Amino acid sequence: MTEQNEQNKTTKPLTLSTTRTSAASKADATQVRQKFSHGRTRAVTVEVKKPVKRAGTAPAAPAAPPVAAAPAPAPEPPKPVAAPPAPAGRTLNLRSGGSSSSGSGPGRNPGPMRSGTTGGRGIVLRTLTEEEKEARARALVDANRDAEIARKRAAEEASRRAIEEEVRQKADEEHRKRLAEEEARKKAEEEVKRKADALVQKRLDQASTAAPETPIARQTQEISARPAPPPAAPAPAAPTTPIRRPSASPANRPPPRLPVVVKRPAQPTGARREAPKRRNDKVDVGRAVAGENDFRSRSVAQQRRRLERERRQQFGSEPQQKVYREVTIPESITVQELAARMSERGADVIKTLMRMGVMATINQAIDADTAELVVTEMGHRYKRVTESDVETGLADVPDADELMVSRPPVVTIMGHVDHGKTSLLDALRATDVAAHEAGGITQHIGAYQVTLPSQQKITFLDTPGHEAFTAMRARGAKVTDIVVLVVAGDDGVMPQTKEAIAHAKAAGVPLIVAINKMDKPGSDASRVQNELLREEIQVEALGGDVQSIEVSATKRMNLDKLEEAILLQAEVLELKANPGRAADGVVIEAKLDPGRGSVATVLVQRGTLRVGDVIVAGAVWGRVRRLVDDHAQQVESAGPAFPVEVLGLAGTPLAGDEFHVVESEARAREISDFRVRRDRQNELARVAGGRGTLEEMIKGIREGTAKELPVLIKADVQGSAEALAGALGRLGTEKVITRVVYSGVGGISEADMTLAKASGALIIGFNVRANPQAREIAKRDKVDIRYYSIIYKVTEDMQALMVGLLDPTYKETLVGNAQIREVFKVTKSGNVAGCMVTDGKVTRGNKVRLLRDNIVIHEGTLKSLRRFKDEVKEVQHGFECGMAFENYEDMKVGDIVECFDVEQVQATL
């Protein structure tokens, strides 16, 4: 048996499949021959197995690739086991000696026959449990939800397809329009080219008919008159065999060509062959005979230039006129740039400079005056500009009245420390800001916008004192519209309250008094109103025009009345702005955040600030990358009176700097560079002591730019401060008055220096001195400080200062009269009047008036006074003299000359 198996193994061909099993499937065998290199082959049998379908079962899954299977062991007799429970809702099909409907196979043991079957086959039915019912209900709900989602997605897909179809139709329409425009343009170009070719052909025909007949022309005509050779027979089809190249024997050579009529001189032996010349558009006999008449046609521009030259030759060429331009001249410009702006050659500009005595190269910079002379010399018009012109148009563009809309008021809350400023603002904002700050004291400037139940908005500024407020006003920024002065009902008016009143008066901002802490025992509103009366704040309860509201921040008492008072004051002020223009405003505060970079809190005053705008804030510029409101929410835009945080600046601006939106980064960079240079120059000038503040103040008053003398008083006691303020207030006149910006008790501090700088005031220290920090600020900012110990010395100095500020008066004194008897014409001196002194005397250099019929026709100066051709100093009554007037010669006989003197009289208070 073993030997027979070995023989079977040796004689049986190799296959690529497993052993056939009748129970598994049926296979078809195919024998193919596999080829190898060197002519070797081998027979290979390939079997393809087909699955066997069983009756009553589902089709089997695709068979896996055939693998070698080991012979299955003999089945063991089945053991009686209990049938597994049928799944819920499933019908079991049981056969005798078979398996369930879930599938059958040779490896499965048939289960025992269940009771209740008929004829060897039965159906078992049972009711569904509650869990199965709930599962089916949930499956139904899920199916409905999935169907609804599918319907929505189908609707969205249909809408998207409709939009895409509309976009595609628009794109097709634009494409068709472009094609039509391109076709029209091509037709126009072809028409122009056709006309140009026709014109060229016409010119050639005219030239050929007008030229005399030459032998070459006759020969050309004879050649062109020869009959054309018959057309060649069509070549036979190409054979499939390769074509051999013919030999170079004389029999295979082509027939020789006809000799060319025009003979060219033969080159000598050994001569160098010249490079072929560039083809031109001229037609000669050789090219015509050889058939090279496919020359290029001239372009449209070339034809246009040729026709223009012919027109100028026909009608005469006019000399090209020089164009005179308006040349912009900055403070410094190079010779090359100046020549480019005038459209002149650089050599001509250098020659002009050399004639003026200035030796300059093409890259050398010249000043504006020299450039102005060069421009005038070369016949152009000049326009002088300065570096500060880059700021032109930033904020001086007025808004039309029809574009103005109402804006929320900007309110600043000021008052003494611990009088409840932030608590009052918390009550208005319904937030707790003080709980997040160190010790309940405001640490930074906060800007918030409150929306009232009436949908009206109010913007509040909570300052950490008055330095920031004064710094903003010192930089020329009017930030706030209304000041709410918070005064505690139990403390009354305190020193910082007086400072707040002084700042509000200096800024010219209306006040609203909020008497806080009225819920505490001991609070007296009448006492507070009387104390405010001493500070020249008269409330409505005492017959004044300042609103006073009794509130309580902790009890939320009378907050609605305070809001009504603010809105009433805003309505009186008629606050409006244009939201449709480029934004500008003021920087409230700025800081450098480690995570976000430079962050600036700004208040938009006009226009709308948007993300992506290019802004310039002081000497810093940048592009707005993000806007954050007071609720830490990101916004896309900010309108008038809306405070936001701006991210994206290249640096950190100063509090109080104005910001403006510009059209491009180049303009922003130019403005920023100019302001950096200006600030550096101002700093150098301030260090060098380039100006005197008191002298400039006097000059400003004389020029009319200042109408008052501001003074800041600091004394050792309150009585001295009040006495000084009263004495200085009584020194004023109709032309010049003394305004006491602030009077207080104590030494001169940094806050006083800041207030004096912002107001341009003179500081008077009565028995007090400035601390070292204040002295340093005074030295740096050139603030004038004067120390006194006697009151009348203060009044004398201030009176002398005010007298010096007054314009002097002039008194006129009549000296004499003279009558013109004759008018003489002198060659060198012009017209000279021969006069008789009828009253007083006439002195050379006097002021004169010329009267004709008692009407003044001239007023001037006596230039020359002579007697008998001699220059004299004066002429007495009854004598004759000759007079010549300065810049006037229209004298007539009978005119009266009135001589007078002018005396300056010092004005008094």
Short mmCIF file of C-alpha atoms in Angstrom, two decimals, residues 115 124 154 167 247 324 364 387 394 469 518 535 604 622 670 680 686 738 761 794 831 880 903:
data_model
loop_
_atom_site.label_atom_id
_atom_site.label_comp_id
_atom_site.label_asym_id
_atom_site.label_seq_id
_atom_site.Cartn_x
_atom_site.Cartn_y
_atom_site.Cartn_z
CA SER A 115 -42.39 18.62 21.36
CA VAL A 124 -42.79 27.71 17.92
CA ALA A 154 -31.64 66.19 1.00
CA VAL A 167 -23.11 80.54 -9.67
CA SER A 247 23.03 56.14 -54.60
CA TYR A 324 5.70 123.46 -17.33
CA GLN A 364 23.43 115.26 -3.19
CA GLU A 387 7.02 117.08 7.07
CA LEU A 394 -6.47 113.08 9.72
CA PHE A 469 -7.69 112.84 33.40
CA MET A 518 -27.29 108.68 52.26
CA GLU A 535 -16.24 126.03 46.01
CA VAL A 604 -14.19 105.80 19.75
CA GLY A 622 -0.63 98.84 13.71
CA GLU A 670 5.02 107.62 7.41
CA ARG A 680 12.86 113.31 19.70
CA ARG A 686 13.44 120.69 26.17
CA THR A 738 -6.61 136.59 36.37
CA ALA A 761 -0.70 128.29 34.69
CA VAL A 794 2.13 138.80 45.11
CA ASN A 831 7.91 165.59 -7.17
CA GLU A 880 9.10 178.64 2.87
CA GLU A 903 3.68 159.35 21.71
#
